[in-house]
mmCIF file of C-alpha atoms in Angstrom:
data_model
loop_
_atom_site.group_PDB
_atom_site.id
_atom_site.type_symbol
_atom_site.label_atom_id
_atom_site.label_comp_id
_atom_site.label_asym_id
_atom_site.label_seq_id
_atom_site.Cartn_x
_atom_site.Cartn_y
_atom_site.Cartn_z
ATOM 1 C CA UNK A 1 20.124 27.060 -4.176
ATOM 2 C CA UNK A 2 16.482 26.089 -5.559
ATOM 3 C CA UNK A 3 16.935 23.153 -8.355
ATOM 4 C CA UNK A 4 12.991 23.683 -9.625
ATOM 5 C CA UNK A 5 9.932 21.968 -8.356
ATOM 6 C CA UNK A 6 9.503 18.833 -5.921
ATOM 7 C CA UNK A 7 6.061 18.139 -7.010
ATOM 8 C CA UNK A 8 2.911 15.528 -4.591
ATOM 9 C CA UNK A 9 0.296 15.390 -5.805
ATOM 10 C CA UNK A 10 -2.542 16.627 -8.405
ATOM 11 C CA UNK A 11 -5.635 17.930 -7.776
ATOM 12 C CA UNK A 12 -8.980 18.225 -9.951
ATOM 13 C CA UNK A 13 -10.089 21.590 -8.804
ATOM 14 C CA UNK A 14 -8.514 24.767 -6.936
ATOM 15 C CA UNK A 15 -6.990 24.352 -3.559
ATOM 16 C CA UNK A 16 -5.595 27.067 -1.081
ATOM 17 C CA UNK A 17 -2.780 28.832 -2.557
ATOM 18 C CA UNK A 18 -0.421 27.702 0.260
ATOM 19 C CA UNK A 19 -1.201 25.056 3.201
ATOM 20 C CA UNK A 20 0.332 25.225 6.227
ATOM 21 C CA UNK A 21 2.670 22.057 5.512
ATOM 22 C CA UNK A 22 6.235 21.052 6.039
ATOM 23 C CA UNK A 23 7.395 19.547 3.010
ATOM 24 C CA UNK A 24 10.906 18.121 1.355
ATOM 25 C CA UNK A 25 14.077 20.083 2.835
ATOM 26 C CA UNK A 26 11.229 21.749 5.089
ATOM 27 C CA UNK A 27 10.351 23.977 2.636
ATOM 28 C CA UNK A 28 6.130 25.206 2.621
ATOM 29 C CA UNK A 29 4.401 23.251 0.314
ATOM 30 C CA UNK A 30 2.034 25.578 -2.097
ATOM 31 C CA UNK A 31 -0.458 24.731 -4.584
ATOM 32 C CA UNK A 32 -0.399 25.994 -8.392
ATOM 33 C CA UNK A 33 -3.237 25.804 -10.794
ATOM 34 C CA UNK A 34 -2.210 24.409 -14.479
ATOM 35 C CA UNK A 35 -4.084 23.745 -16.905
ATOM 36 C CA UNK A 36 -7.270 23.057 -14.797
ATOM 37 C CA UNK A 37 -5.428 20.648 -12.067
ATOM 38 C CA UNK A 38 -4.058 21.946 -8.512
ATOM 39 C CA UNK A 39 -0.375 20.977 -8.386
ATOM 40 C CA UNK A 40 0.783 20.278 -4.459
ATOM 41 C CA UNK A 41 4.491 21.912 -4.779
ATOM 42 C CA UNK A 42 7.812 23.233 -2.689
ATOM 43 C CA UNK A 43 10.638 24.327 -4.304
ATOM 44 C CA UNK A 44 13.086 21.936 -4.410
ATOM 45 C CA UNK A 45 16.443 22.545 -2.746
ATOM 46 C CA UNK A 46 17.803 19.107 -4.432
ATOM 47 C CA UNK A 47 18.256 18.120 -8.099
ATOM 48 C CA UNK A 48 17.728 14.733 -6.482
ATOM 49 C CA UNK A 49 16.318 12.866 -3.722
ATOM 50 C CA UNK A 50 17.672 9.768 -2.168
ATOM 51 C CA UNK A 51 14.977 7.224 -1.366
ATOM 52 C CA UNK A 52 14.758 7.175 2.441
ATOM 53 C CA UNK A 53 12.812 6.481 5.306
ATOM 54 C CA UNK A 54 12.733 10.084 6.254
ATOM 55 C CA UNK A 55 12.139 11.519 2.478
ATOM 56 C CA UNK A 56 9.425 8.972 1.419
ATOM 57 C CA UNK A 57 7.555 9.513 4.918
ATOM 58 C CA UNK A 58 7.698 13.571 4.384
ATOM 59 C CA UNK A 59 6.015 12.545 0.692
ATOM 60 C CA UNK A 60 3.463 10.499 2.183
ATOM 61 C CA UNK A 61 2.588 13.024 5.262
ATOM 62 C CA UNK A 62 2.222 15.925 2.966
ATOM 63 C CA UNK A 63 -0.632 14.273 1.051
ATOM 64 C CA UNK A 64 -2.090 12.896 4.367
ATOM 65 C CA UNK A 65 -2.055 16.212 5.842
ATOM 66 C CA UNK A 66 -3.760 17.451 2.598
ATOM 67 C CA UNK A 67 -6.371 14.675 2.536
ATOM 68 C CA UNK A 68 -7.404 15.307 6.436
ATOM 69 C CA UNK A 69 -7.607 19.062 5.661
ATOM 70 C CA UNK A 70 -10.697 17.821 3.304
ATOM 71 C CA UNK A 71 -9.118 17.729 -0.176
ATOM 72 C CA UNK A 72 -10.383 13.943 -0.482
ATOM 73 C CA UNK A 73 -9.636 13.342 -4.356
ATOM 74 C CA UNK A 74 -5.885 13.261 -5.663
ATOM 75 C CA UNK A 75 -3.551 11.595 -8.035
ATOM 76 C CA UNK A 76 0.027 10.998 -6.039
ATOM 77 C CA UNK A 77 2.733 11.337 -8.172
ATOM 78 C CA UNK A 78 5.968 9.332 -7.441
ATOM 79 C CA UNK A 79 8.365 10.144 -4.847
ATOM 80 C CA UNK A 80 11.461 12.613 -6.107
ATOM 81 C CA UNK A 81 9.340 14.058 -9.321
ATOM 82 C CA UNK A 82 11.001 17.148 -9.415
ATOM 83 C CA UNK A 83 10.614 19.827 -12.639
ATOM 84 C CA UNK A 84 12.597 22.616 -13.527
ATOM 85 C CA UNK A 85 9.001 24.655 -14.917
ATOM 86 C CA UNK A 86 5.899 24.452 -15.243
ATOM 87 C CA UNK A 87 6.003 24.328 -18.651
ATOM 88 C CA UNK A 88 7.494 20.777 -18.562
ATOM 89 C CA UNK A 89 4.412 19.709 -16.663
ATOM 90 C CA UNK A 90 2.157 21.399 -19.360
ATOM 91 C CA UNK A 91 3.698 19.452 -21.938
ATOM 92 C CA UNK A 92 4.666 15.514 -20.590
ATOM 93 C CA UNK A 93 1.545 15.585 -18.398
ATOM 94 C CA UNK A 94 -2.036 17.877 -18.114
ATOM 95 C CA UNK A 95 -1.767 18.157 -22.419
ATOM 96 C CA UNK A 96 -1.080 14.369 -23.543
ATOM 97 C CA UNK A 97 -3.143 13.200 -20.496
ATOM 98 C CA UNK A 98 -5.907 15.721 -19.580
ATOM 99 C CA UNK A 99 -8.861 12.870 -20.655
ATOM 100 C CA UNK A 100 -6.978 10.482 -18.453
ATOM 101 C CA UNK A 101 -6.476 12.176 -15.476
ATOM 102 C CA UNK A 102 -10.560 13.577 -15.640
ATOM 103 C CA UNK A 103 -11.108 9.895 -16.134
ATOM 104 C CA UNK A 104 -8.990 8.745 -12.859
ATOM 105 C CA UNK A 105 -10.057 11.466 -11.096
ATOM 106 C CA UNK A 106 -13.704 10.608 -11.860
ATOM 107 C CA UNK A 107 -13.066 6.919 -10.472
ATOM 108 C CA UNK A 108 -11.452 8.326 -7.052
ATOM 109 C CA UNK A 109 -14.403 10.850 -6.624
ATOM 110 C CA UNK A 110 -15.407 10.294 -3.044
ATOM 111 C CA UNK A 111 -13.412 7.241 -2.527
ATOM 112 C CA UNK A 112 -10.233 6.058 -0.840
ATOM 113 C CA UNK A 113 -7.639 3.757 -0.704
ATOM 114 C CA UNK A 114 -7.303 1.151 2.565
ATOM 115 C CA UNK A 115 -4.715 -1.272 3.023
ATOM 116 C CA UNK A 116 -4.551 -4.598 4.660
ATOM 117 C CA UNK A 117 -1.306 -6.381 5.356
ATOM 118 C CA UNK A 118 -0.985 -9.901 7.368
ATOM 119 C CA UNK A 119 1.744 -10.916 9.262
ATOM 120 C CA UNK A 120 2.305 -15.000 10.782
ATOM 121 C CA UNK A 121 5.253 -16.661 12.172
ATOM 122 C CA UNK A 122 6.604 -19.449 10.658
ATOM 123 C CA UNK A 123 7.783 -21.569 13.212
ATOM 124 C CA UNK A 124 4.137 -21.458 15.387
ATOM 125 C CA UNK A 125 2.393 -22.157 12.437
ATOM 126 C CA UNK A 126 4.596 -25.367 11.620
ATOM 127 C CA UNK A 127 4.005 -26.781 15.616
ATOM 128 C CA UNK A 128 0.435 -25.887 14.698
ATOM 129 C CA UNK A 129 0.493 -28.240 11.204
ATOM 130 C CA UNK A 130 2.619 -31.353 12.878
ATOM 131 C CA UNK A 131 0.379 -31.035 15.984
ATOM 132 C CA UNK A 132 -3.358 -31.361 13.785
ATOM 133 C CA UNK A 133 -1.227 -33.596 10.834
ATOM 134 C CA UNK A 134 -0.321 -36.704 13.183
ATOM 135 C CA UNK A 135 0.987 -38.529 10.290
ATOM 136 C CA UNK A 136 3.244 -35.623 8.842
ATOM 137 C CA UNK A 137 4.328 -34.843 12.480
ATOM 138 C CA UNK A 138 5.152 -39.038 12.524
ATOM 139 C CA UNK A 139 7.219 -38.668 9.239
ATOM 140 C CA UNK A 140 9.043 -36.084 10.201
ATOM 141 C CA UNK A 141 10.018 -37.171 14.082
ATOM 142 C CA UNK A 142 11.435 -40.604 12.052
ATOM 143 C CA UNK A 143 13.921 -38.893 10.373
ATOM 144 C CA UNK A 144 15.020 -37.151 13.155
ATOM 145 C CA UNK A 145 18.932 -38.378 13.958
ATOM 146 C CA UNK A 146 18.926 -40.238 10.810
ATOM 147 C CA UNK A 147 20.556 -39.731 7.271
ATOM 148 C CA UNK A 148 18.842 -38.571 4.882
ATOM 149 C CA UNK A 149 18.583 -38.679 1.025
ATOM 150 C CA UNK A 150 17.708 -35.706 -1.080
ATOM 151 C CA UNK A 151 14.602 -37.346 -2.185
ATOM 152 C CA UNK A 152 13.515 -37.873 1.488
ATOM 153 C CA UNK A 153 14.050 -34.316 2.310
ATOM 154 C CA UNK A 154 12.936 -33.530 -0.750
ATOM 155 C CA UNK A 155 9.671 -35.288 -0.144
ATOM 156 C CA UNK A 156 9.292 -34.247 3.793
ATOM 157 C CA UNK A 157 10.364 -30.292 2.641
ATOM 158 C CA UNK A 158 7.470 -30.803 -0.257
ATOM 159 C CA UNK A 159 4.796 -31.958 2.224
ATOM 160 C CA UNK A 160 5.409 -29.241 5.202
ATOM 161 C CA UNK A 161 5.064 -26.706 2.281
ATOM 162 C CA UNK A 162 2.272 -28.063 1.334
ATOM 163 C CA UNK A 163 0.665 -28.388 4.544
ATOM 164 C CA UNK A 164 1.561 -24.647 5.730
ATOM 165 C CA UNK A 165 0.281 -23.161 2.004
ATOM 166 C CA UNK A 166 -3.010 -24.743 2.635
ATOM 167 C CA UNK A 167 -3.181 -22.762 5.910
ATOM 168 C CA UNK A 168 -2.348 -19.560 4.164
ATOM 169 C CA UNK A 169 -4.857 -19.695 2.000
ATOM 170 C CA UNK A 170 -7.680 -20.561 4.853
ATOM 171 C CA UNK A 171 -6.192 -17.227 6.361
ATOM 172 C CA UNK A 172 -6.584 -15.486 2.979
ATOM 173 C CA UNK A 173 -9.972 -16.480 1.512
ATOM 174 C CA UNK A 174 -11.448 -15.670 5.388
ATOM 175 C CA UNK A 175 -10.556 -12.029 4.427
ATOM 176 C CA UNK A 176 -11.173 -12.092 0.939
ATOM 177 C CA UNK A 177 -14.689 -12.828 1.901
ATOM 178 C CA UNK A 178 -15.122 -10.807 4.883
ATOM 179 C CA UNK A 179 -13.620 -7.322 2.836
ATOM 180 C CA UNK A 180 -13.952 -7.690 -0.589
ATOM 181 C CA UNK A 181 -17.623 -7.267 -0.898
ATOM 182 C CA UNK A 182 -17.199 -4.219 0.734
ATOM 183 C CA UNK A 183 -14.817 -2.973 -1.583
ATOM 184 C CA UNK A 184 -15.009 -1.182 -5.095
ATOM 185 C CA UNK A 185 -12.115 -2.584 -6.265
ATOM 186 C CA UNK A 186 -9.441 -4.713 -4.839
ATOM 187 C CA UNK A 187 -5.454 -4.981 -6.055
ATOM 188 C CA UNK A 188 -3.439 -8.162 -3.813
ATOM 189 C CA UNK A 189 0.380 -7.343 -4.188
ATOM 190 C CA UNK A 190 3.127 -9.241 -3.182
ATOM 191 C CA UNK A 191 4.115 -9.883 0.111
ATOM 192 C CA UNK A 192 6.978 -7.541 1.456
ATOM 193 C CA UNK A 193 8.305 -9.487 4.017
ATOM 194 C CA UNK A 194 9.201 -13.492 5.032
ATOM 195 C CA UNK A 195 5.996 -13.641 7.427
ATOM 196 C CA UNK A 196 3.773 -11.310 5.454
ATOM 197 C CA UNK A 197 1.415 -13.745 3.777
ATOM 198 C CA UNK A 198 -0.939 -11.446 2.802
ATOM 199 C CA UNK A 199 -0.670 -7.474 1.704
ATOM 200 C CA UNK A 200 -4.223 -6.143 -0.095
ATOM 201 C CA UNK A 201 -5.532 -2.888 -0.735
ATOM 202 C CA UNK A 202 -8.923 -1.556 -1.413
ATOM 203 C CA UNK A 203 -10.892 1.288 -2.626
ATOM 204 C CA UNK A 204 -13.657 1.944 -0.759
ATOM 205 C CA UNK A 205 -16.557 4.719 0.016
ATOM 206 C CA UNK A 206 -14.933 7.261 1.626
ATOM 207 C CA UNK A 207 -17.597 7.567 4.100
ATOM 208 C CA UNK A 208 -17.636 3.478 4.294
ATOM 209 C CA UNK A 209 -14.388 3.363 6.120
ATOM 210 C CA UNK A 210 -15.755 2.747 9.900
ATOM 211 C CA UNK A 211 -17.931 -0.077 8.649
ATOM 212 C CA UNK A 212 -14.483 -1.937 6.906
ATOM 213 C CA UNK A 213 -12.421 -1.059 9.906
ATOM 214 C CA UNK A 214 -15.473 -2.999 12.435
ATOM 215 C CA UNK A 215 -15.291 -5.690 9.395
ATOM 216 C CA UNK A 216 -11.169 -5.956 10.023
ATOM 217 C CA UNK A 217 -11.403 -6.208 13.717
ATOM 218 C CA UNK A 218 -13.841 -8.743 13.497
ATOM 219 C CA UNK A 219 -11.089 -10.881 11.489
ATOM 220 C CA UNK A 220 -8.310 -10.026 14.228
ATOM 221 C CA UNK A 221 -10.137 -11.352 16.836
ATOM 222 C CA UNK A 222 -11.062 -14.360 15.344
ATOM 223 C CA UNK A 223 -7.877 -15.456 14.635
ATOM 224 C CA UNK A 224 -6.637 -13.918 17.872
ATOM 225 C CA UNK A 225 -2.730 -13.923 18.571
ATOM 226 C CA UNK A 226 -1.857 -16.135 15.645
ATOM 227 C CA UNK A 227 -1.995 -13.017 13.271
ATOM 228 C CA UNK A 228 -0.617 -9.640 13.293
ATOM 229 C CA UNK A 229 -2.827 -6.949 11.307
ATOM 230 C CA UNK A 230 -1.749 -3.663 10.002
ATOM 231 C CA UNK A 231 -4.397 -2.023 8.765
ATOM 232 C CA UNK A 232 -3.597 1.785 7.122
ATOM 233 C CA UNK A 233 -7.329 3.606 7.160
ATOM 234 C CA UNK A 234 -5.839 6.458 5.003
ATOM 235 C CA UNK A 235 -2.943 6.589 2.677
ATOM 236 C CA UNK A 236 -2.975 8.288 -0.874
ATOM 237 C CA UNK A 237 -4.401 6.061 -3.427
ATOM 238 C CA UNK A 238 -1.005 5.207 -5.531
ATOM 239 C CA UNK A 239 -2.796 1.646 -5.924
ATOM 240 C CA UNK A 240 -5.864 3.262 -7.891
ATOM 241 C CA UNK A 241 -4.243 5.957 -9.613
ATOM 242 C CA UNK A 242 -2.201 4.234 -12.093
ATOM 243 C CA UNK A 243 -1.721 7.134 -15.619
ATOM 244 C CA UNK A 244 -0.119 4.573 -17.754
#
């Protein structure tokens, strides 16, 4: 039973008719021309679709595939957007927004969104603050079999955080400086995870991506095995491509 349209992406110009991608409930994914803007579509076998792994991967892999076939400049629309018509898209999106969406496609011309998140464990980087803070690491061994009042925790708990936020941000402003001036723009989100300290992305040159990537690796092995970098080279640019 087809419920309407699971609809990507947008395009600014015409692209192939149909592309030889899976998409949602493997269907083929097919591109329609409205109102001046390529729409990446499959007809959609669900009225809705349940967040998960597997969906929101088959979202982002369509629009990969796309952007590795060549079609560099897109607007990613938000997983499970699904229509009934096209006339629904003619009115809620290319009439009330057409200047808008020239205007963002206009800023992603030739460009392309990188990501950069960081990854530290805790404990390490504690036995690394106690072991270059002698007198921290002396306050803290003290209290070690004794009683302890709230303040005193209080106090010990507020100078450990303090220590280990003064590390993160030595980690942080070494690749602030390193990749920002290589970027166009730069967005720093929040952290996803307990030892993420550090989750960026960037829009860059499209053909400036080899140079950033040399510029990350350059950071990795200076901090060697105390970090873990994950670095995405190519994802659609949701960051850059905010409508409203």
């Amino acid at each position: 039973m087809d419920c309407g349209l699971y609809l990507y992406g947008i395009f600014p110009e015409a692209i192939p008719e149909q592309v030889a991608i899976e998409g949602m409930d493997k269907q083929p994914v097919y591109s329609a021309l409205i109102e001046g803007f390529s729409f990446l579509y499959s007809v959609a076998k669900q009225e809705k679709y349940f967040a998960s792994r597997r969906n929101l991967i088959c979202h982002e892999k369509v629009l990969e595939e796309v952007m590795n076939e060549g079609f560099r400049t897109l607007l990613p629309l938000r997983f499970g957007m699904v229509v009934k018509t096209w006339e629904t898209v003619t009115e809620q999106l290319t009439k009330p927004y057409q200047d808008k969406l020239k205007d963002l496609f206009a800023k992603l011309a030739e460009r392309r969104e990188v990501s950069v998140k960081i990854f530290w464990d805790n404990k390490s980087e504690l036995q690394a603050l106690l072991s270059v803070n002698q007198d921290l690491k002396q306050k803290r061994d003290a209290m070690e079999g004794k009683t302890l009042s709230m303040e005193e925790v209080i106090d010990i708990g507020q100078m450990i955080e303090k220590g280990l936020e003064l590390r993160k941000q030595d980690v942080i402003q070494a690749f602030r400086n390193e990749l920002n001036p290589g970027a166009l723009e730069v967005v720093e989100n929040d952290p996803m995870t307990e030892g993420m300290i550090y989750n960026a992305a960037y829009l860059i040159p499209w053909d400036a991506e080899a140079e950033f990537s040399d510029r990350v690796e350059a950071i990795d092995q200076k901090f060697g095995d105390r970090l873990r970098i994950r670095y995405n080279n190519l994802t659609a640019p949701y960051t850059f491509a905010q409508l409203v």
